[in-house]
PDB file of C-alpha atoms and ligand atoms in Angstrom:
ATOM      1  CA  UNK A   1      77.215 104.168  87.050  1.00 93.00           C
ATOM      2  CA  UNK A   2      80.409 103.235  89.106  1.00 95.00           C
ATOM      3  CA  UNK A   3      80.761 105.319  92.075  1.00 95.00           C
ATOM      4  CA  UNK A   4      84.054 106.311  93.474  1.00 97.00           C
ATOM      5  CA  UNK A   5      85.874 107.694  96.630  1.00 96.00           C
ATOM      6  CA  UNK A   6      89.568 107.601  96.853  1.00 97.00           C
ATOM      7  CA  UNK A   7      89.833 109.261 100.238  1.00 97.00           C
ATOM      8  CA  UNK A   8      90.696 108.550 102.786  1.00 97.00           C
ATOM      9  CA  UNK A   9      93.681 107.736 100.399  1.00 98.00           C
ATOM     10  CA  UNK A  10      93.930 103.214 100.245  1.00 98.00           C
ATOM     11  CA  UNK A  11      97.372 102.983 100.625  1.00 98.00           C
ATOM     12  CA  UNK A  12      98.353  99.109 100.281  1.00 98.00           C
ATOM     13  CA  UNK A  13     101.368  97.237 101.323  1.00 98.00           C
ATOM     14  CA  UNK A  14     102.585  93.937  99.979  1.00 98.00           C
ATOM     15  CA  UNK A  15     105.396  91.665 100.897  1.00 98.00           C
ATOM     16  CA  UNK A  16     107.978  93.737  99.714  1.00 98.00           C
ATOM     17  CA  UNK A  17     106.088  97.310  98.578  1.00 98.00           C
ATOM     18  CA  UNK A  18     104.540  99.974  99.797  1.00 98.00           C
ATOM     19  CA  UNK A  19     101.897 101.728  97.720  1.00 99.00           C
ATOM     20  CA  UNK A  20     101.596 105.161  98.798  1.00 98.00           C
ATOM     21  CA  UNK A  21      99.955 108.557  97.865  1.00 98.00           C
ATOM     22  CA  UNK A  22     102.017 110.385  95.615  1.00 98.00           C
ATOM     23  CA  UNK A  23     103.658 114.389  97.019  1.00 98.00           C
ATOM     24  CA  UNK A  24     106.065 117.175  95.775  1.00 98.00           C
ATOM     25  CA  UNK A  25     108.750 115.025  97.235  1.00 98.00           C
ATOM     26  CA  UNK A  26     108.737 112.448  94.711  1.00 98.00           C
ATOM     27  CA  UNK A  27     109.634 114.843  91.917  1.00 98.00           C
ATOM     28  CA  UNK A  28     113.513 113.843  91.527  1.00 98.00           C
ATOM     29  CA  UNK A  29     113.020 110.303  91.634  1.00 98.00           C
ATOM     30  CA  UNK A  30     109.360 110.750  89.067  1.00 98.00           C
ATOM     31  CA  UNK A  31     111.828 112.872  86.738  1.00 98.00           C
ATOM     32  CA  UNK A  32     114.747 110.132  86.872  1.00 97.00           C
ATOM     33  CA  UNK A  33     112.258 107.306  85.936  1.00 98.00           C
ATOM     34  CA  UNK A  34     110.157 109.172  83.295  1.00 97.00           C
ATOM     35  CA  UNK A  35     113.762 110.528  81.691  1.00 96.00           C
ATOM     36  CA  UNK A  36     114.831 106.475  81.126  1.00 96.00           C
ATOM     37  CA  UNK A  37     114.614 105.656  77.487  1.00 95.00           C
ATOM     38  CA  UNK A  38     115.058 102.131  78.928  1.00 97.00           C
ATOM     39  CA  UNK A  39     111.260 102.930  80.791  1.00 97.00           C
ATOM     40  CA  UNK A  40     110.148 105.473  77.979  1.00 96.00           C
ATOM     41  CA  UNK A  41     110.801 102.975  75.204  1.00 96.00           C
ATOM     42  CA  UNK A  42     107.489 101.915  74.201  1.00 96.00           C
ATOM     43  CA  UNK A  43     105.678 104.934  76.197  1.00 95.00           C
ATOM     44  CA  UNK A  44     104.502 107.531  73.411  1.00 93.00           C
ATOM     45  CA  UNK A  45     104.920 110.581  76.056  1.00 92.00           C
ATOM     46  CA  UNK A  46     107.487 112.836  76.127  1.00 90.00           C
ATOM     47  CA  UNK A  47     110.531 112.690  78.091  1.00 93.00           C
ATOM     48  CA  UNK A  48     110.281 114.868  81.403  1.00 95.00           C
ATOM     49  CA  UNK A  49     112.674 117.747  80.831  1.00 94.00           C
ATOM     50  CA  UNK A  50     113.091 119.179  84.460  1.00 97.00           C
ATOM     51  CA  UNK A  51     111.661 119.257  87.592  1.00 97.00           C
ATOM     52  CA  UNK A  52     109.227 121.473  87.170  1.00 98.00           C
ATOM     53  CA  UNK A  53     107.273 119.410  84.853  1.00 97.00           C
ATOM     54  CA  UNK A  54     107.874 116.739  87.377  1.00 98.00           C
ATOM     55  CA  UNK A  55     105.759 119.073  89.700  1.00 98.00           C
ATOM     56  CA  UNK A  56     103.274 119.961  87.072  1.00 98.00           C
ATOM     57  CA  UNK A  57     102.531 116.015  86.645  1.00 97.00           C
ATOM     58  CA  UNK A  58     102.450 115.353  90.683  1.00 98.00           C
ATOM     59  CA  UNK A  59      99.998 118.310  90.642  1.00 98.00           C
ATOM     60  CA  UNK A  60      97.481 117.077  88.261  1.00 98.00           C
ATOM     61  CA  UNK A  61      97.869 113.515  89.387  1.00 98.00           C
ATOM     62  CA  UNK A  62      96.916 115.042  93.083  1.00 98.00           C
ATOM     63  CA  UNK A  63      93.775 116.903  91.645  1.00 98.00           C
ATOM     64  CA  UNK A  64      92.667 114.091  89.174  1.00 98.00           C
ATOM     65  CA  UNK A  65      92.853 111.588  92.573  1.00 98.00           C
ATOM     66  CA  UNK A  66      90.575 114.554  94.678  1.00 98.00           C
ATOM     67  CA  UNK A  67      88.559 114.727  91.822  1.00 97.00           C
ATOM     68  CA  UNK A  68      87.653 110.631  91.885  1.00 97.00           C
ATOM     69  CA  UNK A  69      89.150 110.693  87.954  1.00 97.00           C
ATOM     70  CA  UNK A  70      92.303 108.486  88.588  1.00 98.00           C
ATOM     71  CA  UNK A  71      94.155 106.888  91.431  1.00 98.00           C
ATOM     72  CA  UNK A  72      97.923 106.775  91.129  1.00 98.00           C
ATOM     73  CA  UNK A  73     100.133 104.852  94.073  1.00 98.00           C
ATOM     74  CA  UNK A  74     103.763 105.365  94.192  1.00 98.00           C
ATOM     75  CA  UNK A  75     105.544 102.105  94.629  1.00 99.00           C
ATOM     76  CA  UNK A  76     108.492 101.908  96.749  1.00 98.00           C
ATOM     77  CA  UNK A  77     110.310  99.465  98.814  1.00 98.00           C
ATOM     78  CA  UNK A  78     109.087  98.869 103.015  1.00 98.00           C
ATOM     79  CA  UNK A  79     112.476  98.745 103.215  1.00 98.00           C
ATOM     80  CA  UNK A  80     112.704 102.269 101.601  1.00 98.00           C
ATOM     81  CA  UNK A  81     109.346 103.985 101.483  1.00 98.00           C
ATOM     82  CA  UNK A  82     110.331 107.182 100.810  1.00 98.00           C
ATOM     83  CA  UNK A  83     112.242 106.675  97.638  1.00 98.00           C
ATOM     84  CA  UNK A  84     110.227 106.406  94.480  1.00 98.00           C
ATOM     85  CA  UNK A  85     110.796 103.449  92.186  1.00 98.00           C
ATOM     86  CA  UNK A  86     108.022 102.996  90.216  1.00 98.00           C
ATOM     87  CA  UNK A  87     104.169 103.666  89.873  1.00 98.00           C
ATOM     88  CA  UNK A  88     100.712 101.954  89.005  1.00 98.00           C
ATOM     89  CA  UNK A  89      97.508 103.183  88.620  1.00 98.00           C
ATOM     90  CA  UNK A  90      94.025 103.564  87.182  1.00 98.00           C
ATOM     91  CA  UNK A  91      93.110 106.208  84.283  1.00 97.00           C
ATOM     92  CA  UNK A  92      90.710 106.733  81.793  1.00 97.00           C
ATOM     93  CA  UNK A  93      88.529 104.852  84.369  1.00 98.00           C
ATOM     94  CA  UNK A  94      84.618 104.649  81.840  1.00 98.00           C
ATOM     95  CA  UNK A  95      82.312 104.857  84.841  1.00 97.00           C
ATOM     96  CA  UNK A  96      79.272 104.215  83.006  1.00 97.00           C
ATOM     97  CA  UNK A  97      80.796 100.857  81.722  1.00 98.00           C
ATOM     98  CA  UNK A  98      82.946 100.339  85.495  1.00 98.00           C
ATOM     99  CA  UNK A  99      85.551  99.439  83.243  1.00 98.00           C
ATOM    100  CA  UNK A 100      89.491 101.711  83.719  1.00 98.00           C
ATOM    101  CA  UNK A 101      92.456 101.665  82.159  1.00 98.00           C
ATOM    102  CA  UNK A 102      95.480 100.504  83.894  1.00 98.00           C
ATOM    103  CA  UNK A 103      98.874 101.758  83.859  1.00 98.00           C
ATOM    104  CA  UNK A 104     102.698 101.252  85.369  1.00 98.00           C
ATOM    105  CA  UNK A 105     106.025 102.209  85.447  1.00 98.00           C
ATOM    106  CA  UNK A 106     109.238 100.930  87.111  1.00 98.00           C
ATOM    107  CA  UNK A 107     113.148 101.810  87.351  1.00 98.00           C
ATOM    108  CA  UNK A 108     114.975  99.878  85.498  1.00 97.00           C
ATOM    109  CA  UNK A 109     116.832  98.599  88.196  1.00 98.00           C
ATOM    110  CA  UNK A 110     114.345  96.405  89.414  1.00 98.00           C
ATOM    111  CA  UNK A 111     113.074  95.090  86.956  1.00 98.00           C
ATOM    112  CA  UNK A 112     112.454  91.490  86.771  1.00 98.00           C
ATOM    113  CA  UNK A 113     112.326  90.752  90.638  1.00 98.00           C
ATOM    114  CA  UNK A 114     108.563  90.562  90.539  1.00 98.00           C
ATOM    115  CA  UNK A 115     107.829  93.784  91.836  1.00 98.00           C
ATOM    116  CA  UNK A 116     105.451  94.820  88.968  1.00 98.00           C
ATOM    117  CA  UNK A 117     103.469  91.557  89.182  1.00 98.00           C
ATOM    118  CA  UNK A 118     103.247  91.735  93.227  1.00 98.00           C
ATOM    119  CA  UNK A 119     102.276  95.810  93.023  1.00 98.00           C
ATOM    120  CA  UNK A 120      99.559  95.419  89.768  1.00 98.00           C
ATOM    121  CA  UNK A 121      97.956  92.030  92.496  1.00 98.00           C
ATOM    122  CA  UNK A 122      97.592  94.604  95.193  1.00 98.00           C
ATOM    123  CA  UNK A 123      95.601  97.122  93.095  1.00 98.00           C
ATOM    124  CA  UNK A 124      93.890  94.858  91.333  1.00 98.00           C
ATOM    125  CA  UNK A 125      92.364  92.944  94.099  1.00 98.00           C
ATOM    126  CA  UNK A 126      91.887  96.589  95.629  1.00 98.00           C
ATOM    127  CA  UNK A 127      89.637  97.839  92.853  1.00 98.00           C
ATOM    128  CA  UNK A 128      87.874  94.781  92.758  1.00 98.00           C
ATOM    129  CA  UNK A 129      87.080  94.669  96.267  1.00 97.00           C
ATOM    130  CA  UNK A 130      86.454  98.382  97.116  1.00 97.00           C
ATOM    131  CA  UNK A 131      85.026  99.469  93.559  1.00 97.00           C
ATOM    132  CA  UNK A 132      82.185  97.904  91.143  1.00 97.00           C
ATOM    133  CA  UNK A 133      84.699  98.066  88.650  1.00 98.00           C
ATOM    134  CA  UNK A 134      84.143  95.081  86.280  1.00 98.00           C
ATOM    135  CA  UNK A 135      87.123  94.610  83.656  1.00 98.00           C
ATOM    136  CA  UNK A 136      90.212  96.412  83.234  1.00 98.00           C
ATOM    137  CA  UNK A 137      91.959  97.130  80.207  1.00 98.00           C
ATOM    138  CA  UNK A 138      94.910  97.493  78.985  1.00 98.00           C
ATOM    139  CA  UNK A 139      96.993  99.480  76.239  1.00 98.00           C
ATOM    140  CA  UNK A 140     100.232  98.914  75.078  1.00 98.00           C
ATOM    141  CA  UNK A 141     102.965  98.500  72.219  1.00 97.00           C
ATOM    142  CA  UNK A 142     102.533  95.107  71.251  1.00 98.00           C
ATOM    143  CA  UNK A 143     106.598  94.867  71.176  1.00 97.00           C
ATOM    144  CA  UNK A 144     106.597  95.344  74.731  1.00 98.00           C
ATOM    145  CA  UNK A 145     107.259  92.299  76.003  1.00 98.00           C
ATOM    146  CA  UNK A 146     107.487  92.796  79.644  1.00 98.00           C
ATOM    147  CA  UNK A 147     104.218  94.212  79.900  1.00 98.00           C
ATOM    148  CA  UNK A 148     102.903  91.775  78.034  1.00 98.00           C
ATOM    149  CA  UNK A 149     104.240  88.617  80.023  1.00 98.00           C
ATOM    150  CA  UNK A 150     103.102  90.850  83.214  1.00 98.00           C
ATOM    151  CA  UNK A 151      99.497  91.074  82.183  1.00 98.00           C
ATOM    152  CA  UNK A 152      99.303  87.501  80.791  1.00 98.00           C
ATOM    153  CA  UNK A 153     100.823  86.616  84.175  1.00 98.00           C
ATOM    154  CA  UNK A 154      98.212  88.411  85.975  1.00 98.00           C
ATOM    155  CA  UNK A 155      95.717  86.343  83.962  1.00 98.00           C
ATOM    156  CA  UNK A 156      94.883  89.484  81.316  1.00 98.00           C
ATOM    157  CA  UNK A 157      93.286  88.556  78.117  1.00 98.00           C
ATOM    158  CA  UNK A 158      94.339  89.462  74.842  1.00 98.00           C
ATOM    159  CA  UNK A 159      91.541  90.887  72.793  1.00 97.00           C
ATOM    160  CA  UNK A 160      92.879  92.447  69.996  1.00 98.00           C
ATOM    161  CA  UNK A 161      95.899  93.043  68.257  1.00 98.00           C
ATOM    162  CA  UNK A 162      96.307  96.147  65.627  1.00 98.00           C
ATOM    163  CA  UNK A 163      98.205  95.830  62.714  1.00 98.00           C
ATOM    164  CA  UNK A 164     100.536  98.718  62.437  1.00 98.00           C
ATOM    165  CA  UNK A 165      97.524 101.062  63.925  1.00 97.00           C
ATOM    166  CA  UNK A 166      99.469 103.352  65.716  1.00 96.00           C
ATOM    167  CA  UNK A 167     102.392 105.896  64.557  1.00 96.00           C
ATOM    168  CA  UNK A 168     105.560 106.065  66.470  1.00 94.00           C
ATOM    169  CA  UNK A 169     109.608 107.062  66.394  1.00 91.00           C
ATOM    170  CA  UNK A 170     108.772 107.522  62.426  1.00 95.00           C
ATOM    171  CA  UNK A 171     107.316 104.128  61.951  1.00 95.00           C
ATOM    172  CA  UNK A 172     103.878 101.925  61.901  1.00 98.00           C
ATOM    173  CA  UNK A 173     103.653  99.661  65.014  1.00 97.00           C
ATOM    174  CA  UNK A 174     101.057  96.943  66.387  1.00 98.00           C
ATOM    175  CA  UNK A 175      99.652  97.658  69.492  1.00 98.00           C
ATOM    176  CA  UNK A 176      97.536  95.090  71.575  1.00 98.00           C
ATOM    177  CA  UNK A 177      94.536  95.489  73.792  1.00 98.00           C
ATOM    178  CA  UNK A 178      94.471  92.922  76.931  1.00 98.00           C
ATOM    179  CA  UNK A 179      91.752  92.767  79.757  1.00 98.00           C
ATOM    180  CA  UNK A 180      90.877  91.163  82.925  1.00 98.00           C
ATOM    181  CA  UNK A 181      87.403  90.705  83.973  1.00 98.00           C
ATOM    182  CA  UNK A 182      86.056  90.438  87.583  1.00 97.00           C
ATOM    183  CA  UNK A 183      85.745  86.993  88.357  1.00 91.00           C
ATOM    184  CA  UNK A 184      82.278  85.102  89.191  1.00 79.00           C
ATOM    185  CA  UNK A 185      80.125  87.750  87.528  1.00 59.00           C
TER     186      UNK A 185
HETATM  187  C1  COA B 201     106.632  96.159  82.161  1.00 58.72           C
HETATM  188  C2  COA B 201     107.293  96.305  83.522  1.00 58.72           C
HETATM  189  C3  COA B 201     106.421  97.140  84.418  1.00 58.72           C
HETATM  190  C4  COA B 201     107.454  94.893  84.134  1.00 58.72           C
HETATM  191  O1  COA B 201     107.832  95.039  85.500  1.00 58.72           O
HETATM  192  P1  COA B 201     108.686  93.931  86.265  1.00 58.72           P
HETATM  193  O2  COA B 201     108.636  94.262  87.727  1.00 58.72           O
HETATM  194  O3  COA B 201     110.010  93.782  85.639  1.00 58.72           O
HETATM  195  O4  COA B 201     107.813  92.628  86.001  1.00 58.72           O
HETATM  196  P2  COA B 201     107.816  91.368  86.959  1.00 58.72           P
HETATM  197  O5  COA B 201     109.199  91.108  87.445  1.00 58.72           O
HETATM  198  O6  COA B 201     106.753  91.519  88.003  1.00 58.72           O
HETATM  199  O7  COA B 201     107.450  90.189  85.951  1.00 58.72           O
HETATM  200  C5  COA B 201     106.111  89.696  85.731  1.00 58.72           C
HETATM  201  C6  COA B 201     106.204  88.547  84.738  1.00 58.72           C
HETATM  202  O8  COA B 201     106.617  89.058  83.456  1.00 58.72           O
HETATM  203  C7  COA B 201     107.875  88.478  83.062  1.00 58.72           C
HETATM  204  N1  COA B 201     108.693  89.533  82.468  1.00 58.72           N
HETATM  205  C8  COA B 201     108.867  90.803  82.934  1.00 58.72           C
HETATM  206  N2  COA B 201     109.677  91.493  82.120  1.00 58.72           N
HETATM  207  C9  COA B 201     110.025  90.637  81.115  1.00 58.72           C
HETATM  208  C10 COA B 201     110.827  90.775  79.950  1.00 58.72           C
HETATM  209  N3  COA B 201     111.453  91.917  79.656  1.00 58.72           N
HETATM  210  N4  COA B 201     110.965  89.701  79.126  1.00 58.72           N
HETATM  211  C11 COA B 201     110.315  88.540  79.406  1.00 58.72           C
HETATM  212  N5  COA B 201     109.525  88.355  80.501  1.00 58.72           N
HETATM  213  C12 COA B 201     109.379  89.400  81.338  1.00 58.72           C
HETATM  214  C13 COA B 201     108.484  87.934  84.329  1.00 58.72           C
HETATM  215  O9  COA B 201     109.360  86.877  84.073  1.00 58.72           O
HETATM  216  C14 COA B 201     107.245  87.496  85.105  1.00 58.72           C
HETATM  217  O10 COA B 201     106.770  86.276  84.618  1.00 58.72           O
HETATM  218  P3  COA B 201     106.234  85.117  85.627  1.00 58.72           P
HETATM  219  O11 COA B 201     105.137  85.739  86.440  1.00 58.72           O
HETATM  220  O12 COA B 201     105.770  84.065  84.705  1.00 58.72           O
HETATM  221  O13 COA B 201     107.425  84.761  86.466  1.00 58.72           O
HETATM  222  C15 COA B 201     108.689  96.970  83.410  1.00 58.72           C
HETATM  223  O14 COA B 201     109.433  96.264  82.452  1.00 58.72           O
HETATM  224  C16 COA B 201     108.623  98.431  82.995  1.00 58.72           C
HETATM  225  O15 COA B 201     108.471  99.325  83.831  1.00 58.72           O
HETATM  226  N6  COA B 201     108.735  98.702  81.681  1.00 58.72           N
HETATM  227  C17 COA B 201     108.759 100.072  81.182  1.00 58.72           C
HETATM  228  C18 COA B 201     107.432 100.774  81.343  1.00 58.72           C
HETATM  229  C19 COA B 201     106.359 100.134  80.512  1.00 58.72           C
HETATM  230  O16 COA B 201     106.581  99.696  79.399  1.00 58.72           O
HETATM  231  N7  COA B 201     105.131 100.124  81.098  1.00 58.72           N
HETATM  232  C20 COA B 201     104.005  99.509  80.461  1.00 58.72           C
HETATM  233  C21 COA B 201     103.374 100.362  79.443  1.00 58.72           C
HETATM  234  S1  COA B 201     102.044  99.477  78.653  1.00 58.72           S
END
């Protein structure tokens, strides 16, 4: 079984980004990104409606973290640490298989600088490194193109595609399943 300690919090920084610990002060920013339809597109979750569900979702993210269930980082710029922009993460983490789910988010504004691909590195290489977490998965629409060029950039897998599996907007979509598996084992 894959043991887990997230505290002392591991917050990471990488050229450009700092991955911090999520708190109450993020809520505008969380609210602004998770109210995009540009970021909610292919996300089947509903839009956040105000900020008080913006606190309700920093709360359970803090207690799910304590708990050793999920670890969330905010991603901002060095430049700009305080200011939300984006986030990654681990959920659904099987510890009997030391397999978890990864997930990520970013403003619209930046996408396509690279900022995904340098944040999901950092985490990566942290959960390999600090965890004996073996693969990583990932879920997604499999219209979503820029999370699918991200994960095949980051060397995910595909491993199966869905034919209209999953029920969305009104209609039947695909959905794929990538995964990345710890190297040399
Ligand atoms: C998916 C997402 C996180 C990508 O973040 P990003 O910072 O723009 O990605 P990066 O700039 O790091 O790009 C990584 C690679 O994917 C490619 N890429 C990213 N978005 C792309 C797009 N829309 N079309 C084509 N290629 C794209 C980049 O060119 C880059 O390729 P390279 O490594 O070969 O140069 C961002 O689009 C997003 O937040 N989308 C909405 C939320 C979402 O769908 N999350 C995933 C749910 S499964």
């Amino acid at each position: 079984m894959m043991e887990l300690n997230f505290s002392p919090f591991p917050e990471l920084h990488t050229k450009r980004l700092l991955l911090r610990e999520v708190s109450k002060l993020d809520a505008q920013a969380l609210m602004q990104i998770r109210q995009s339809d540009a970021v909610m597109e292919f996300i089947d979750r509903p839009r956040m409606k105000n900020l008080e569900e913006a606190y309700a979702f920093i709360e359970n993210i803090i207690s799910s973290v304590e708990k050793n269930e999920s670890i969330f980082w905010v991603i901002a710029e060095e430049e700009n640490p305080d200011l939300m922009i984006g986030s990654i993460g681990f959920w659904r983490i099987e510890k009997q298989h030391y397999r978890a789910e990864i997930g990520y988010l970013l403003h619209h504004d930046h996408w396509q600088k690279g900022f995904m691909k340098e944040a999901a590195a950092a985490v990566i290489t942290w959960l390999f490194d600090n965890t004996q977490a073996h693969s990583i998965e990932a879920n997604l629409d499999a219209h979503n193109t820029g999370s699918v060029k991200l994960l095949e950039s980051l060397g995910f897998e595909r491993e199966g595609y869905f034919r209209e599996n999953y029920f969305y907007k009104g209609q039947f979509t695909d959905s794929a399943l990538y995964s990345l598996i710890r190297k040399g084992s």
